[in-house]
């Protein structure tokens, strides 16, 4: 076979790269599991149970990649025939595709969920802003109305007092009595 005729160590770089990828994937799976456990450790709700089931599915597919790649490395180390090594590589690519397809699907689902949450949050913020602006406008109108009412209550007697003083100054000494009577009648 072709593999048997290769120089010793010719495939060491390939097996080394595969082992590095295995280590990286195992580390990723460990961190991924820890992150999911952190948020869903109680498994109290249906969402928690679904998240843990998704995690288990992804971890199982990740471990299948590690197992398939370990089998391929074992075939290379055993100097198996090229056909066996290629079959092992094909199996490794199949589980690799299944794993990354699952991960991509989950990322797309989470991205869509986050987009929906963002849209809902923006709508809530907009509605709250509109409500707040409505109350602010109402408060301004009420304040303006109260201010105008108070101003009228102050301005009317002052205006009458001014008129009475002008008449008094012009020599109509009965004008002051009219002012006091009108002010008194307004209060009654």
PDB file of C-alpha atoms in Angstrom:
ATOM      1  CA  UNK A   1       0.000   0.000   0.000  1.00  0.00           C
ATOM      2  CA  UNK A   2       0.937   3.638  -0.453  1.00  0.00           C
ATOM      3  CA  UNK A   3       0.966   4.379   3.283  1.00  0.00           C
ATOM      4  CA  UNK A   4       3.413   1.542   3.969  1.00  0.00           C
ATOM      5  CA  UNK A   5       5.909   3.107   1.552  1.00  0.00           C
ATOM      6  CA  UNK A   6       5.918   6.523   3.198  1.00  0.00           C
ATOM      7  CA  UNK A   7       8.866   7.661   5.208  1.00  0.00           C
ATOM      8  CA  UNK A   8       8.441   7.225   8.951  1.00  0.00           C
ATOM      9  CA  UNK A   9       6.882  10.371  10.408  1.00  0.00           C
ATOM     10  CA  UNK A  10       5.563  11.619   7.039  1.00  0.00           C
ATOM     11  CA  UNK A  11       2.041  11.869   8.411  1.00  0.00           C
ATOM     12  CA  UNK A  12       3.058  13.135  11.843  1.00  0.00           C
ATOM     13  CA  UNK A  13       2.094  16.691  10.885  1.00  0.00           C
ATOM     14  CA  UNK A  14      -1.368  15.505   9.817  1.00  0.00           C
ATOM     15  CA  UNK A  15      -1.946  13.499  12.989  1.00  0.00           C
ATOM     16  CA  UNK A  16      -0.557  16.365  15.086  1.00  0.00           C
ATOM     17  CA  UNK A  17      -2.978  18.819  13.460  1.00  0.00           C
ATOM     18  CA  UNK A  18      -5.890  16.446  13.984  1.00  0.00           C
ATOM     19  CA  UNK A  19      -4.954  15.994  17.649  1.00  0.00           C
ATOM     20  CA  UNK A  20      -4.701  19.795  18.116  1.00  0.00           C
ATOM     21  CA  UNK A  21      -8.156  20.184  16.592  1.00  0.00           C
ATOM     22  CA  UNK A  22      -9.467  17.446  18.885  1.00  0.00           C
ATOM     23  CA  UNK A  23      -8.063  19.238  21.925  1.00  0.00           C
ATOM     24  CA  UNK A  24      -9.530  22.548  20.781  1.00  0.00           C
ATOM     25  CA  UNK A  25     -12.937  20.998  20.159  1.00  0.00           C
ATOM     26  CA  UNK A  26     -12.931  19.231  23.534  1.00  0.00           C
ATOM     27  CA  UNK A  27     -12.058  22.516  25.245  1.00  0.00           C
ATOM     28  CA  UNK A  28     -14.837  24.282  23.341  1.00  0.00           C
ATOM     29  CA  UNK A  29     -17.351  21.576  24.303  1.00  0.00           C
ATOM     30  CA  UNK A  30     -16.313  21.842  27.955  1.00  0.00           C
ATOM     31  CA  UNK A  31     -16.704  25.656  27.967  1.00  0.00           C
ATOM     32  CA  UNK A  32     -19.977  25.432  26.044  1.00  0.00           C
ATOM     33  CA  UNK A  33     -21.380  22.907  28.531  1.00  0.00           C
ATOM     34  CA  UNK A  34     -20.288  25.048  31.481  1.00  0.00           C
ATOM     35  CA  UNK A  35     -21.941  28.146  29.988  1.00  0.00           C
ATOM     36  CA  UNK A  36     -25.215  26.332  29.325  1.00  0.00           C
ATOM     37  CA  UNK A  37     -25.137  24.782  32.808  1.00  0.00           C
ATOM     38  CA  UNK A  38     -24.574  28.199  34.362  1.00  0.00           C
ATOM     39  CA  UNK A  39     -27.799  29.582  32.896  1.00  0.00           C
ATOM     40  CA  UNK A  40     -29.970  26.462  32.910  1.00  0.00           C
ATOM     41  CA  UNK A  41     -28.601  24.341  35.770  1.00  0.00           C
ATOM     42  CA  UNK A  42     -31.907  23.980  37.613  1.00  0.00           C
ATOM     43  CA  UNK A  43     -33.768  22.620  34.568  1.00  0.00           C
ATOM     44  CA  UNK A  44     -36.892  23.948  36.253  1.00  0.00           C
ATOM     45  CA  UNK A  45     -38.590  25.374  33.189  1.00  0.00           C
ATOM     46  CA  UNK A  46     -39.343  23.942  29.784  1.00  0.00           C
ATOM     47  CA  UNK A  47     -36.858  26.436  28.276  1.00  0.00           C
ATOM     48  CA  UNK A  48     -34.130  25.159  30.617  1.00  0.00           C
ATOM     49  CA  UNK A  49     -34.869  21.549  29.692  1.00  0.00           C
ATOM     50  CA  UNK A  50     -34.845  22.407  25.978  1.00  0.00           C
ATOM     51  CA  UNK A  51     -31.523  24.257  26.329  1.00  0.00           C
ATOM     52  CA  UNK A  52     -29.957  21.304  28.150  1.00  0.00           C
ATOM     53  CA  UNK A  53     -31.273  18.877  25.504  1.00  0.00           C
ATOM     54  CA  UNK A  54     -29.794  21.092  22.754  1.00  0.00           C
ATOM     55  CA  UNK A  55     -26.521  21.197  24.668  1.00  0.00           C
ATOM     56  CA  UNK A  56     -26.462  17.405  24.963  1.00  0.00           C
ATOM     57  CA  UNK A  57     -27.147  17.037  21.234  1.00  0.00           C
ATOM     58  CA  UNK A  58     -24.361  19.446  20.284  1.00  0.00           C
ATOM     59  CA  UNK A  59     -21.898  17.863  22.738  1.00  0.00           C
ATOM     60  CA  UNK A  60     -22.733  14.369  21.422  1.00  0.00           C
ATOM     61  CA  UNK A  61     -22.087  15.509  17.846  1.00  0.00           C
ATOM     62  CA  UNK A  62     -18.849  17.175  18.931  1.00  0.00           C
ATOM     63  CA  UNK A  63     -17.711  14.002  20.661  1.00  0.00           C
ATOM     64  CA  UNK A  64     -18.583  12.045  17.509  1.00  0.00           C
ATOM     65  CA  UNK A  65     -16.115  14.275  15.638  1.00  0.00           C
ATOM     66  CA  UNK A  66     -13.441  13.564  18.256  1.00  0.00           C
ATOM     67  CA  UNK A  67     -14.137   9.816  18.064  1.00  0.00           C
ATOM     68  CA  UNK A  68     -14.096   9.783  14.247  1.00  0.00           C
ATOM     69  CA  UNK A  69     -10.883  11.793  14.118  1.00  0.00           C
ATOM     70  CA  UNK A  70      -9.292   9.532  16.764  1.00  0.00           C
ATOM     71  CA  UNK A  71     -10.212   6.518  14.627  1.00  0.00           C
ATOM     72  CA  UNK A  72      -8.613   8.170  11.588  1.00  0.00           C
ATOM     73  CA  UNK A  73      -5.437   8.949  13.565  1.00  0.00           C
ATOM     74  CA  UNK A  74      -5.372   5.333  14.792  1.00  0.00           C
ATOM     75  CA  UNK A  75      -5.597   4.127  11.180  1.00  0.00           C
ATOM     76  CA  UNK A  76      -2.741   6.414  10.178  1.00  0.00           C
ATOM     77  CA  UNK A  77      -0.629   5.320  13.154  1.00  0.00           C
ATOM     78  CA  UNK A  78      -1.343   1.651  12.328  1.00  0.00           C
ATOM     79  CA  UNK A  79      -0.235   2.338   8.741  1.00  0.00           C
ATOM     80  CA  UNK A  80      -3.543   1.054   7.431  1.00  0.00           C
ATOM     81  CA  UNK A  81      -4.199   1.004   3.710  1.00  0.00           C
ATOM     82  CA  UNK A  82      -5.111   4.271   2.011  1.00  0.00           C
ATOM     83  CA  UNK A  83      -8.679   3.154   1.347  1.00  0.00           C
ATOM     84  CA  UNK A  84      -9.306   2.610   5.083  1.00  0.00           C
ATOM     85  CA  UNK A  85      -7.765   5.961   5.983  1.00  0.00           C
ATOM     86  CA  UNK A  86      -9.853   7.744   3.337  1.00  0.00           C
ATOM     87  CA  UNK A  87     -12.995   5.991   4.612  1.00  0.00           C
ATOM     88  CA  UNK A  88     -12.125   7.144   8.149  1.00  0.00           C
ATOM     89  CA  UNK A  89     -11.564  10.666   6.841  1.00  0.00           C
ATOM     90  CA  UNK A  90     -14.918  10.574   5.039  1.00  0.00           C
ATOM     91  CA  UNK A  91     -16.656   9.500   8.264  1.00  0.00           C
ATOM     92  CA  UNK A  92     -14.878  12.324  10.091  1.00  0.00           C
ATOM     93  CA  UNK A  93     -16.107  14.831   7.480  1.00  0.00           C
ATOM     94  CA  UNK A  94     -19.695  13.527   7.782  1.00  0.00           C
ATOM     95  CA  UNK A  95     -19.835  14.015  11.545  1.00  0.00           C
ATOM     96  CA  UNK A  96     -18.015  17.323  11.182  1.00  0.00           C
ATOM     97  CA  UNK A  97     -20.671  18.543   8.725  1.00  0.00           C
ATOM     98  CA  UNK A  98     -23.491  17.368  11.031  1.00  0.00           C
ATOM     99  CA  UNK A  99     -21.902  19.151  14.005  1.00  0.00           C
ATOM    100  CA  UNK A 100     -21.340  22.471  12.279  1.00  0.00           C
ATOM    101  CA  UNK A 101     -24.732  22.327  10.583  1.00  0.00           C
ATOM    102  CA  UNK A 102     -26.349  21.941  14.021  1.00  0.00           C
ATOM    103  CA  UNK A 103     -24.262  24.769  15.465  1.00  0.00           C
ATOM    104  CA  UNK A 104     -25.066  27.044  12.513  1.00  0.00           C
ATOM    105  CA  UNK A 105     -28.783  26.274  12.858  1.00  0.00           C
ATOM    106  CA  UNK A 106     -28.719  27.068  16.582  1.00  0.00           C
ATOM    107  CA  UNK A 107     -26.851  30.317  15.947  1.00  0.00           C
ATOM    108  CA  UNK A 108     -29.411  31.310  13.301  1.00  0.00           C
ATOM    109  CA  UNK A 109     -32.277  30.473  15.702  1.00  0.00           C
ATOM    110  CA  UNK A 110     -30.716  32.481  18.541  1.00  0.00           C
ATOM    111  CA  UNK A 111     -29.996  35.386  16.211  1.00  0.00           C
ATOM    112  CA  UNK A 112     -33.639  35.424  15.107  1.00  0.00           C
ATOM    113  CA  UNK A 113     -34.816  35.263  18.739  1.00  0.00           C
ATOM    114  CA  UNK A 114     -32.515  38.125  19.691  1.00  0.00           C
ATOM    115  CA  UNK A 115     -33.809  40.141  16.732  1.00  0.00           C
ATOM    116  CA  UNK A 116     -37.390  39.572  17.884  1.00  0.00           C
ATOM    117  CA  UNK A 117     -36.494  40.562  21.448  1.00  0.00           C
ATOM    118  CA  UNK A 118     -34.741  43.680  20.168  1.00  0.00           C
ATOM    119  CA  UNK A 119     -37.792  44.634  18.097  1.00  0.00           C
ATOM    120  CA  UNK A 120     -40.124  44.030  21.054  1.00  0.00           C
ATOM    121  CA  UNK A 121     -37.887  46.070  23.349  1.00  0.00           C
ATOM    122  CA  UNK A 122     -37.666  48.927  20.847  1.00  0.00           C
ATOM    123  CA  UNK A 123     -41.460  48.932  20.483  1.00  0.00           C
ATOM    124  CA  UNK A 124     -41.855  49.029  24.260  1.00  0.00           C
ATOM    125  CA  UNK A 125     -39.360  51.887  24.536  1.00  0.00           C
ATOM    126  CA  UNK A 126     -41.135  53.817  21.782  1.00  0.00           C
ATOM    127  CA  UNK A 127     -44.528  53.269  23.419  1.00  0.00           C
ATOM    128  CA  UNK A 128     -43.153  54.349  26.804  1.00  0.00           C
ATOM    129  CA  UNK A 129     -41.587  57.438  25.247  1.00  0.00           C
ATOM    130  CA  UNK A 130     -44.863  58.369  23.558  1.00  0.00           C
ATOM    131  CA  UNK A 131     -46.762  57.900  26.819  1.00  0.00           C
ATOM    132  CA  UNK A 132     -44.216  59.942  28.754  1.00  0.00           C
ATOM    133  CA  UNK A 133     -44.339  62.738  26.169  1.00  0.00           C
ATOM    134  CA  UNK A 134     -48.149  62.675  26.321  1.00  0.00           C
ATOM    135  CA  UNK A 135     -48.104  63.055  30.106  1.00  0.00           C
ATOM    136  CA  UNK A 136     -45.496  65.819  29.841  1.00  0.00           C
ATOM    137  CA  UNK A 137     -47.659  67.701  27.314  1.00  0.00           C
ATOM    138  CA  UNK A 138     -50.698  67.233  29.550  1.00  0.00           C
ATOM    139  CA  UNK A 139     -48.755  68.502  32.575  1.00  0.00           C
ATOM    140  CA  UNK A 140     -47.633  71.558  30.594  1.00  0.00           C
ATOM    141  CA  UNK A 141     -51.214  72.285  29.516  1.00  0.00           C
ATOM    142  CA  UNK A 142     -52.571  71.852  33.036  1.00  0.00           C
ATOM    143  CA  UNK A 143     -49.788  74.049  34.409  1.00  0.00           C
ATOM    144  CA  UNK A 144     -50.478  76.663  31.765  1.00  0.00           C
ATOM    145  CA  UNK A 145     -54.216  76.574  32.541  1.00  0.00           C
ATOM    146  CA  UNK A 146     -53.632  76.901  36.292  1.00  0.00           C
ATOM    147  CA  UNK A 147     -51.136  79.701  35.683  1.00  0.00           C
ATOM    148  CA  UNK A 148     -53.603  81.591  33.474  1.00  0.00           C
ATOM    149  CA  UNK A 149     -56.378  81.126  36.040  1.00  0.00           C
ATOM    150  CA  UNK A 150     -54.171  82.443  38.872  1.00  0.00           C
ATOM    151  CA  UNK A 151     -52.961  85.316  36.692  1.00  0.00           C
ATOM    152  CA  UNK A 152     -56.561  86.229  35.916  1.00  0.00           C
ATOM    153  CA  UNK A 153     -57.460  86.093  39.611  1.00  0.00           C
ATOM    154  CA  UNK A 154     -54.628  88.512  40.361  1.00  0.00           C
ATOM    155  CA  UNK A 155     -54.924  90.721  37.274  1.00  0.00           C
ATOM    156  CA  UNK A 156     -58.683  91.390  37.447  1.00  0.00           C
ATOM    157  CA  UNK A 157     -58.671  93.033  40.916  1.00  0.00           C
ATOM    158  CA  UNK A 158     -55.467  94.925  40.082  1.00  0.00           C
ATOM    159  CA  UNK A 159     -57.058  96.200  36.895  1.00  0.00           C
ATOM    160  CA  UNK A 160     -60.153  97.308  38.791  1.00  0.00           C
ATOM    161  CA  UNK A 161     -57.952  98.956  41.404  1.00  0.00           C
ATOM    162  CA  UNK A 162     -56.095 100.833  38.672  1.00  0.00           C
ATOM    163  CA  UNK A 163     -59.382 101.997  37.144  1.00  0.00           C
ATOM    164  CA  UNK A 164     -60.643 103.152  40.551  1.00  0.00           C
ATOM    165  CA  UNK A 165     -57.394 105.006  41.239  1.00  0.00           C
ATOM    166  CA  UNK A 166     -57.614 106.719  37.840  1.00  0.00           C
ATOM    167  CA  UNK A 167     -61.202 107.805  38.541  1.00  0.00           C
ATOM    168  CA  UNK A 168     -60.257 108.907  42.036  1.00  0.00           C
ATOM    169  CA  UNK A 169     -57.362 110.882  40.603  1.00  0.00           C
ATOM    170  CA  UNK A 170     -59.747 112.485  38.126  1.00  0.00           C
ATOM    171  CA  UNK A 171     -61.901 113.683  40.975  1.00  0.00           C
ATOM    172  CA  UNK A 172     -64.547 110.936  41.208  1.00  0.00           C
ATOM    173  CA  UNK A 173     -64.274 110.239  44.927  1.00  0.00           C
ATOM    174  CA  UNK A 174     -67.037 107.612  44.824  1.00  0.00           C
ATOM    175  CA  UNK A 175     -64.934 105.337  42.630  1.00  0.00           C
ATOM    176  CA  UNK A 176     -63.030 103.918  45.594  1.00  0.00           C
ATOM    177  CA  UNK A 177     -66.312 102.812  47.201  1.00  0.00           C
ATOM    178  CA  UNK A 178     -67.346 101.113  43.964  1.00  0.00           C
ATOM    179  CA  UNK A 179     -64.069  99.224  43.937  1.00  0.00           C
ATOM    180  CA  UNK A 180     -64.503  97.964  47.494  1.00  0.00           C
ATOM    181  CA  UNK A 181     -68.092  96.937  46.814  1.00  0.00           C
ATOM    182  CA  UNK A 182     -67.200  95.041  43.622  1.00  0.00           C
ATOM    183  CA  UNK A 183     -64.307  93.243  45.292  1.00  0.00           C
ATOM    184  CA  UNK A 184     -66.512  92.369  48.239  1.00  0.00           C
ATOM    185  CA  UNK A 185     -69.336  91.113  45.989  1.00  0.00           C
ATOM    186  CA  UNK A 186     -66.895  88.960  44.002  1.00  0.00           C
ATOM    187  CA  UNK A 187     -65.749  87.192  47.134  1.00  0.00           C
ATOM    188  CA  UNK A 188     -69.303  86.493  48.306  1.00  0.00           C
TER     189      UNK A 188
END
